[in-house]
Amino acid sequence: QMQLVESGGGLVQAGGSLRLSCVASGRTFSSYAMGWFRQAPGKEREFVAAISWRGGNQYYADSVKGRFTISRDNAKNTVYLQMSSLKPEDTAVYYCAGRHGFVSHQSYEYDIWGRGTQVTVSS
């Protein structure tokens, strides 16, 4: 069974950048659409970004469009989230997720989840 492990979170100042990584174990990574979700205190879990099997199609929430970039390297079983121009409202636990199917922005349609990595943006 495929497992996901996120890394790269931390504490940064507003306007800074972070690059999150998600490493997958398993032989079928390339057949999974991948997504990033986040959950902040007092808020529901929300969609951030998603990427198709080959990486050619990328989708973003309006709140992060233009600031975040999702990418993947199937040879390394890794998906990335490059975050720039970070804002305090980006503070959340960020989760990597995989779906054995087409890309989706709905969290309940994803099959495999990592444990999350904390991103804190100070003002």
Short mmCIF file of N, CA and C in Angstrom, two decimals:
data_model
loop_
_atom_site.label_atom_id
_atom_site.label_comp_id
_atom_site.label_asym_id
_atom_site.label_seq_id
_atom_site.Cartn_x
_atom_site.Cartn_y
_atom_site.Cartn_z
N GLN A 1 0.85 -1.19 0.00
CA GLN A 1 0.00 0.00 0.00
C GLN A 1 0.89 1.24 0.00
N MET A 2 0.53 2.21 -0.80
CA MET A 2 1.31 3.43 -0.89
C MET A 2 1.16 4.26 0.38
N GLN A 3 2.27 4.84 0.83
CA GLN A 3 2.27 5.73 1.98
C GLN A 3 2.91 7.06 1.59
N LEU A 4 2.47 8.13 2.23
CA LEU A 4 2.93 9.47 1.91
C LEU A 4 3.54 10.12 3.14
N VAL A 5 4.67 10.79 2.97
CA VAL A 5 5.34 11.49 4.05
C VAL A 5 5.69 12.89 3.59
N GLU A 6 5.12 13.90 4.27
CA GLU A 6 5.38 15.30 3.95
C GLU A 6 6.58 15.82 4.74
N SER A 7 7.24 16.83 4.17
CA SER A 7 8.32 17.51 4.87
C SER A 7 8.46 18.92 4.30
N GLY A 8 9.22 19.75 4.98
CA GLY A 8 9.50 21.09 4.49
C GLY A 8 8.76 22.20 5.20
N GLY A 9 7.85 21.87 6.09
CA GLY A 9 7.14 22.90 6.82
C GLY A 9 8.03 23.59 7.83
N GLY A 10 7.53 24.69 8.38
CA GLY A 10 8.29 25.43 9.35
C GLY A 10 7.68 26.79 9.62
N LEU A 11 8.45 27.63 10.30
CA LEU A 11 8.03 28.98 10.67
C LEU A 11 8.74 29.98 9.77
N VAL A 12 7.96 30.80 9.08
CA VAL A 12 8.51 31.82 8.20
C VAL A 12 7.78 33.14 8.40
N GLN A 13 8.42 34.22 8.00
CA GLN A 13 7.80 35.53 8.05
C GLN A 13 6.92 35.77 6.82
N ALA A 14 5.93 36.63 6.98
CA ALA A 14 5.09 36.99 5.85
C ALA A 14 5.95 37.48 4.68
N GLY A 15 5.60 37.04 3.49
CA GLY A 15 6.36 37.38 2.30
C GLY A 15 7.43 36.38 1.95
N GLY A 16 7.70 35.44 2.83
CA GLY A 16 8.72 34.44 2.60
C GLY A 16 8.23 33.28 1.76
N SER A 17 9.10 32.29 1.60
CA SER A 17 8.81 31.14 0.76
C SER A 17 9.16 29.84 1.47
N LEU A 18 8.46 28.79 1.12
CA LEU A 18 8.74 27.44 1.58
C LEU A 18 8.46 26.48 0.45
N ARG A 19 9.18 25.37 0.45
CA ARG A 19 8.94 24.31 -0.50
C ARG A 19 8.63 23.03 0.26
N LEU A 20 7.41 22.55 0.10
CA LEU A 20 6.99 21.31 0.72
C LEU A 20 7.25 20.14 -0.22
N SER A 21 7.63 19.01 0.35
CA SER A 21 7.84 17.80 -0.41
C SER A 21 6.98 16.69 0.16
N CYS A 22 6.57 15.80 -0.69
CA CYS A 22 5.80 14.62 -0.29
C CYS A 22 6.37 13.43 -1.02
N VAL A 23 6.96 12.51 -0.27
CA VAL A 23 7.58 11.33 -0.84
C VAL A 23 6.64 10.14 -0.66
N ALA A 24 6.40 9.43 -1.74
CA ALA A 24 5.51 8.28 -1.72
C ALA A 24 6.30 6.99 -1.80
N SER A 25 5.88 6.03 -1.01
CA SER A 25 6.43 4.68 -1.11
C SER A 25 5.42 3.81 -1.84
N GLY A 26 5.90 3.00 -2.76
CA GLY A 26 5.01 2.16 -3.53
C GLY A 26 5.35 2.19 -5.01
N ARG A 27 4.82 1.25 -5.73
CA ARG A 27 5.16 1.09 -7.14
C ARG A 27 4.20 1.80 -8.09
N THR A 28 3.09 2.31 -7.58
CA THR A 28 2.04 2.83 -8.44
C THR A 28 1.86 4.34 -8.33
N PHE A 29 2.90 5.06 -7.92
CA PHE A 29 2.79 6.50 -7.74
C PHE A 29 2.33 7.21 -9.01
N SER A 30 2.86 6.80 -10.15
CA SER A 30 2.56 7.49 -11.39
C SER A 30 1.10 7.36 -11.81
N SER A 31 0.36 6.42 -11.25
CA SER A 31 -1.05 6.25 -11.57
C SER A 31 -1.97 7.04 -10.65
N TYR A 32 -1.41 7.79 -9.71
CA TYR A 32 -2.19 8.57 -8.76
C TYR A 32 -2.17 10.05 -9.13
N ALA A 33 -3.35 10.63 -9.17
CA ALA A 33 -3.42 12.08 -9.12
C ALA A 33 -3.09 12.52 -7.70
N MET A 34 -2.38 13.62 -7.57
CA MET A 34 -1.92 14.07 -6.26
C MET A 34 -2.46 15.45 -5.95
N GLY A 35 -2.68 15.68 -4.66
CA GLY A 35 -3.19 16.97 -4.24
C GLY A 35 -2.59 17.41 -2.92
N TRP A 36 -2.69 18.70 -2.69
CA TRP A 36 -2.33 19.29 -1.40
C TRP A 36 -3.58 19.94 -0.81
N PHE A 37 -3.80 19.69 0.47
CA PHE A 37 -4.90 20.28 1.23
C PHE A 37 -4.32 20.90 2.49
N ARG A 38 -5.08 21.77 3.11
CA ARG A 38 -4.63 22.37 4.36
C ARG A 38 -5.79 22.57 5.31
N GLN A 39 -5.47 22.60 6.59
CA GLN A 39 -6.48 22.83 7.62
C GLN A 39 -5.90 23.75 8.67
N ALA A 40 -6.52 24.90 8.86
CA ALA A 40 -6.10 25.89 9.84
C ALA A 40 -7.02 25.83 11.05
N PRO A 41 -6.54 26.27 12.21
CA PRO A 41 -7.40 26.31 13.39
C PRO A 41 -8.66 27.13 13.13
N GLY A 42 -9.80 26.57 13.48
CA GLY A 42 -11.06 27.27 13.29
C GLY A 42 -11.62 27.21 11.88
N LYS A 43 -10.97 26.47 10.99
CA LYS A 43 -11.44 26.38 9.62
C LYS A 43 -11.53 24.92 9.20
N GLU A 44 -12.33 24.68 8.18
CA GLU A 44 -12.45 23.34 7.62
C GLU A 44 -11.26 23.05 6.71
N ARG A 45 -11.03 21.78 6.46
CA ARG A 45 -9.97 21.40 5.54
C ARG A 45 -10.34 21.90 4.14
N GLU A 46 -9.37 22.50 3.46
CA GLU A 46 -9.65 23.08 2.17
C GLU A 46 -8.64 22.63 1.12
N PHE A 47 -9.11 22.63 -0.10
CA PHE A 47 -8.28 22.29 -1.24
C PHE A 47 -7.26 23.39 -1.50
N VAL A 48 -6.04 22.99 -1.85
CA VAL A 48 -4.99 23.95 -2.18
C VAL A 48 -4.57 23.82 -3.64
N ALA A 49 -4.16 22.62 -4.04
CA ALA A 49 -3.67 22.41 -5.39
C ALA A 49 -3.72 20.93 -5.73
N ALA A 50 -3.77 20.62 -7.01
CA ALA A 50 -3.77 19.23 -7.46
C ALA A 50 -3.04 19.13 -8.79
N ILE A 51 -2.57 17.93 -9.10
CA ILE A 51 -1.80 17.70 -10.31
C ILE A 51 -2.14 16.33 -10.88
N SER A 52 -2.20 16.24 -12.20
CA SER A 52 -2.58 15.01 -12.87
C SER A 52 -1.43 14.02 -12.91
N TRP A 53 -1.68 12.85 -13.46
CA TRP A 53 -0.73 11.74 -13.44
C TRP A 53 0.65 12.12 -13.97
N ARG A 54 0.68 12.76 -15.13
CA ARG A 54 1.94 13.14 -15.75
C ARG A 54 2.43 14.52 -15.33
N GLY A 55 1.59 15.26 -14.65
CA GLY A 55 1.97 16.58 -14.21
C GLY A 55 1.63 17.69 -15.19
N GLY A 56 1.02 17.34 -16.32
CA GLY A 56 0.72 18.34 -17.32
C GLY A 56 -0.44 19.26 -16.99
N ASN A 57 -1.33 18.81 -16.11
CA ASN A 57 -2.48 19.60 -15.71
C ASN A 57 -2.39 19.93 -14.24
N GLN A 58 -2.49 21.21 -13.92
CA GLN A 58 -2.39 21.68 -12.55
C GLN A 58 -3.60 22.54 -12.22
N TYR A 59 -4.07 22.45 -10.98
CA TYR A 59 -5.24 23.18 -10.54
C TYR A 59 -4.97 23.79 -9.17
N TYR A 60 -5.51 24.99 -8.94
CA TYR A 60 -5.24 25.72 -7.73
C TYR A 60 -6.49 26.36 -7.17
N ALA A 61 -6.53 26.45 -5.85
CA ALA A 61 -7.56 27.24 -5.21
C ALA A 61 -7.33 28.71 -5.51
N ASP A 62 -8.41 29.48 -5.59
CA ASP A 62 -8.28 30.90 -5.89
C ASP A 62 -7.39 31.62 -4.87
N SER A 63 -7.41 31.17 -3.63
CA SER A 63 -6.68 31.83 -2.58
C SER A 63 -5.16 31.72 -2.73
N VAL A 64 -4.68 30.74 -3.50
CA VAL A 64 -3.24 30.53 -3.65
C VAL A 64 -2.76 30.69 -5.09
N LYS A 65 -3.66 30.84 -6.02
CA LYS A 65 -3.30 30.94 -7.42
C LYS A 65 -2.37 32.12 -7.65
N GLY A 66 -1.28 31.87 -8.36
CA GLY A 66 -0.28 32.89 -8.61
C GLY A 66 0.83 32.94 -7.59
N ARG A 67 0.63 32.30 -6.44
CA ARG A 67 1.65 32.27 -5.39
C ARG A 67 2.23 30.88 -5.17
N PHE A 68 1.42 29.85 -5.36
CA PHE A 68 1.84 28.47 -5.13
C PHE A 68 1.99 27.74 -6.46
N THR A 69 2.91 26.79 -6.52
CA THR A 69 3.11 25.97 -7.69
C THR A 69 3.25 24.51 -7.27
N ILE A 70 2.43 23.64 -7.86
CA ILE A 70 2.52 22.22 -7.60
C ILE A 70 3.26 21.55 -8.76
N SER A 71 4.09 20.57 -8.44
CA SER A 71 4.81 19.83 -9.45
C SER A 71 5.06 18.41 -8.95
N ARG A 72 5.48 17.54 -9.85
CA ARG A 72 5.77 16.16 -9.44
C ARG A 72 6.90 15.60 -10.26
N ASP A 73 7.61 14.65 -9.67
CA ASP A 73 8.67 13.93 -10.33
C ASP A 73 8.40 12.46 -10.10
N ASN A 74 7.79 11.82 -11.09
CA ASN A 74 7.39 10.43 -10.93
C ASN A 74 8.58 9.49 -10.78
N ALA A 75 9.72 9.85 -11.36
CA ALA A 75 10.91 9.02 -11.21
C ALA A 75 11.40 9.00 -9.77
N LYS A 76 11.09 10.06 -9.01
CA LYS A 76 11.49 10.15 -7.61
C LYS A 76 10.34 9.90 -6.65
N ASN A 77 9.16 9.58 -7.17
CA ASN A 77 7.98 9.35 -6.34
C ASN A 77 7.71 10.53 -5.41
N THR A 78 7.81 11.73 -5.94
CA THR A 78 7.72 12.92 -5.12
C THR A 78 6.82 13.97 -5.76
N VAL A 79 6.01 14.62 -4.94
CA VAL A 79 5.23 15.77 -5.36
C VAL A 79 5.66 16.95 -4.50
N TYR A 80 5.68 18.15 -5.09
CA TYR A 80 6.16 19.34 -4.41
C TYR A 80 5.09 20.41 -4.39
N LEU A 81 5.19 21.28 -3.41
CA LEU A 81 4.39 22.49 -3.37
C LEU A 81 5.31 23.66 -3.05
N GLN A 82 5.60 24.47 -4.06
CA GLN A 82 6.42 25.66 -3.87
C GLN A 82 5.50 26.81 -3.48
N MET A 83 5.73 27.38 -2.31
CA MET A 83 4.88 28.44 -1.78
C MET A 83 5.69 29.73 -1.69
N SER A 84 5.19 30.78 -2.30
CA SER A 84 5.84 32.08 -2.29
C SER A 84 4.87 33.14 -1.81
N SER A 85 5.42 34.29 -1.44
CA SER A 85 4.59 35.41 -0.96
C SER A 85 3.61 34.96 0.12
N LEU A 86 4.13 34.23 1.07
CA LEU A 86 3.28 33.65 2.10
C LEU A 86 2.62 34.71 2.97
N LYS A 87 1.40 34.43 3.36
CA LYS A 87 0.60 35.32 4.19
C LYS A 87 0.25 34.62 5.50
N PRO A 88 -0.03 35.38 6.55
CA PRO A 88 -0.43 34.75 7.81
C PRO A 88 -1.62 33.81 7.65
N GLU A 89 -2.53 34.11 6.75
CA GLU A 89 -3.68 33.25 6.53
C GLU A 89 -3.34 31.92 5.86
N ASP A 90 -2.09 31.76 5.42
CA ASP A 90 -1.63 30.48 4.90
C ASP A 90 -1.24 29.51 6.00
N THR A 91 -1.20 29.98 7.23
CA THR A 91 -0.84 29.14 8.36
C THR A 91 -1.83 27.98 8.48
N ALA A 92 -1.31 26.76 8.48
CA ALA A 92 -2.15 25.58 8.52
C ALA A 92 -1.27 24.34 8.57
N VAL A 93 -1.90 23.21 8.83
CA VAL A 93 -1.26 21.93 8.59
C VAL A 93 -1.53 21.55 7.14
N TYR A 94 -0.48 21.27 6.41
CA TYR A 94 -0.60 20.94 5.00
C TYR A 94 -0.49 19.43 4.81
N TYR A 95 -1.45 18.87 4.09
CA TYR A 95 -1.52 17.44 3.86
C TYR A 95 -1.33 17.12 2.39
N CYS A 96 -0.55 16.10 2.14
CA CYS A 96 -0.40 15.53 0.81
C CYS A 96 -1.38 14.37 0.68
N ALA A 97 -2.02 14.24 -0.47
CA ALA A 97 -3.01 13.20 -0.68
C ALA A 97 -2.92 12.65 -2.09
N GLY A 98 -3.30 11.39 -2.23
CA GLY A 98 -3.29 10.73 -3.52
C GLY A 98 -4.65 10.12 -3.83
N ARG A 99 -4.98 10.13 -5.11
CA ARG A 99 -6.24 9.56 -5.58
C ARG A 99 -5.97 8.69 -6.79
N HIS A 100 -6.41 7.44 -6.72
CA HIS A 100 -6.23 6.53 -7.85
C HIS A 100 -7.33 6.79 -8.86
N GLY A 101 -7.16 7.88 -9.58
CA GLY A 101 -8.14 8.30 -10.56
C GLY A 101 -7.82 9.70 -11.05
N PHE A 102 -8.83 10.37 -11.57
CA PHE A 102 -8.65 11.72 -12.06
C PHE A 102 -8.49 12.71 -10.92
N VAL A 103 -7.92 13.86 -11.22
CA VAL A 103 -7.72 14.88 -10.21
C VAL A 103 -9.06 15.35 -9.67
N SER A 104 -9.05 15.76 -8.42
CA SER A 104 -10.25 16.21 -7.75
C SER A 104 -9.89 17.28 -6.74
N HIS A 105 -10.83 18.18 -6.47
CA HIS A 105 -10.63 19.20 -5.45
C HIS A 105 -11.36 18.86 -4.15
N GLN A 106 -11.99 17.69 -4.08
CA GLN A 106 -12.77 17.29 -2.92
C GLN A 106 -11.97 16.30 -2.08
N SER A 107 -11.75 16.65 -0.82
CA SER A 107 -10.88 15.85 0.03
C SER A 107 -11.38 14.42 0.21
N TYR A 108 -12.70 14.24 0.26
CA TYR A 108 -13.24 12.90 0.52
C TYR A 108 -13.05 11.95 -0.65
N GLU A 109 -12.65 12.45 -1.80
CA GLU A 109 -12.40 11.59 -2.94
C GLU A 109 -10.97 11.07 -3.01
N TYR A 110 -10.12 11.50 -2.09
CA TYR A 110 -8.74 11.03 -2.06
C TYR A 110 -8.60 9.81 -1.16
N ASP A 111 -7.77 8.88 -1.58
CA ASP A 111 -7.66 7.58 -0.93
C ASP A 111 -6.54 7.51 0.11
N ILE A 112 -5.41 8.13 -0.17
CA ILE A 112 -4.22 8.02 0.66
C ILE A 112 -3.82 9.40 1.16
N TRP A 113 -3.50 9.48 2.45
CA TRP A 113 -3.14 10.75 3.08
C TRP A 113 -1.86 10.64 3.88
N GLY A 114 -1.06 11.70 3.84
CA GLY A 114 0.06 11.81 4.74
C GLY A 114 -0.39 12.33 6.09
N ARG A 115 0.54 12.43 7.02
CA ARG A 115 0.22 12.89 8.37
C ARG A 115 0.24 14.40 8.51
N GLY A 116 0.76 15.10 7.52
CA GLY A 116 0.74 16.55 7.51
C GLY A 116 2.05 17.16 7.99
N THR A 117 2.27 18.40 7.58
CA THR A 117 3.41 19.19 8.03
C THR A 117 2.93 20.60 8.34
N GLN A 118 3.38 21.14 9.46
CA GLN A 118 2.91 22.44 9.93
C GLN A 118 3.63 23.58 9.22
N VAL A 119 2.85 24.52 8.70
CA VAL A 119 3.38 25.76 8.14
C VAL A 119 2.82 26.91 8.95
N THR A 120 3.71 27.72 9.51
CA THR A 120 3.30 28.88 10.30
C THR A 120 3.92 30.13 9.71
N VAL A 121 3.09 31.10 9.37
CA VAL A 121 3.54 32.36 8.77
C VAL A 121 3.26 33.47 9.77
N SER A 122 4.30 34.12 10.22
CA SER A 122 4.17 35.19 11.20
C SER A 122 4.06 36.53 10.50
N SER A 123 3.42 37.49 11.18
CA SER A 123 3.26 38.83 10.64
C SER A 123 4.24 39.80 11.27
#
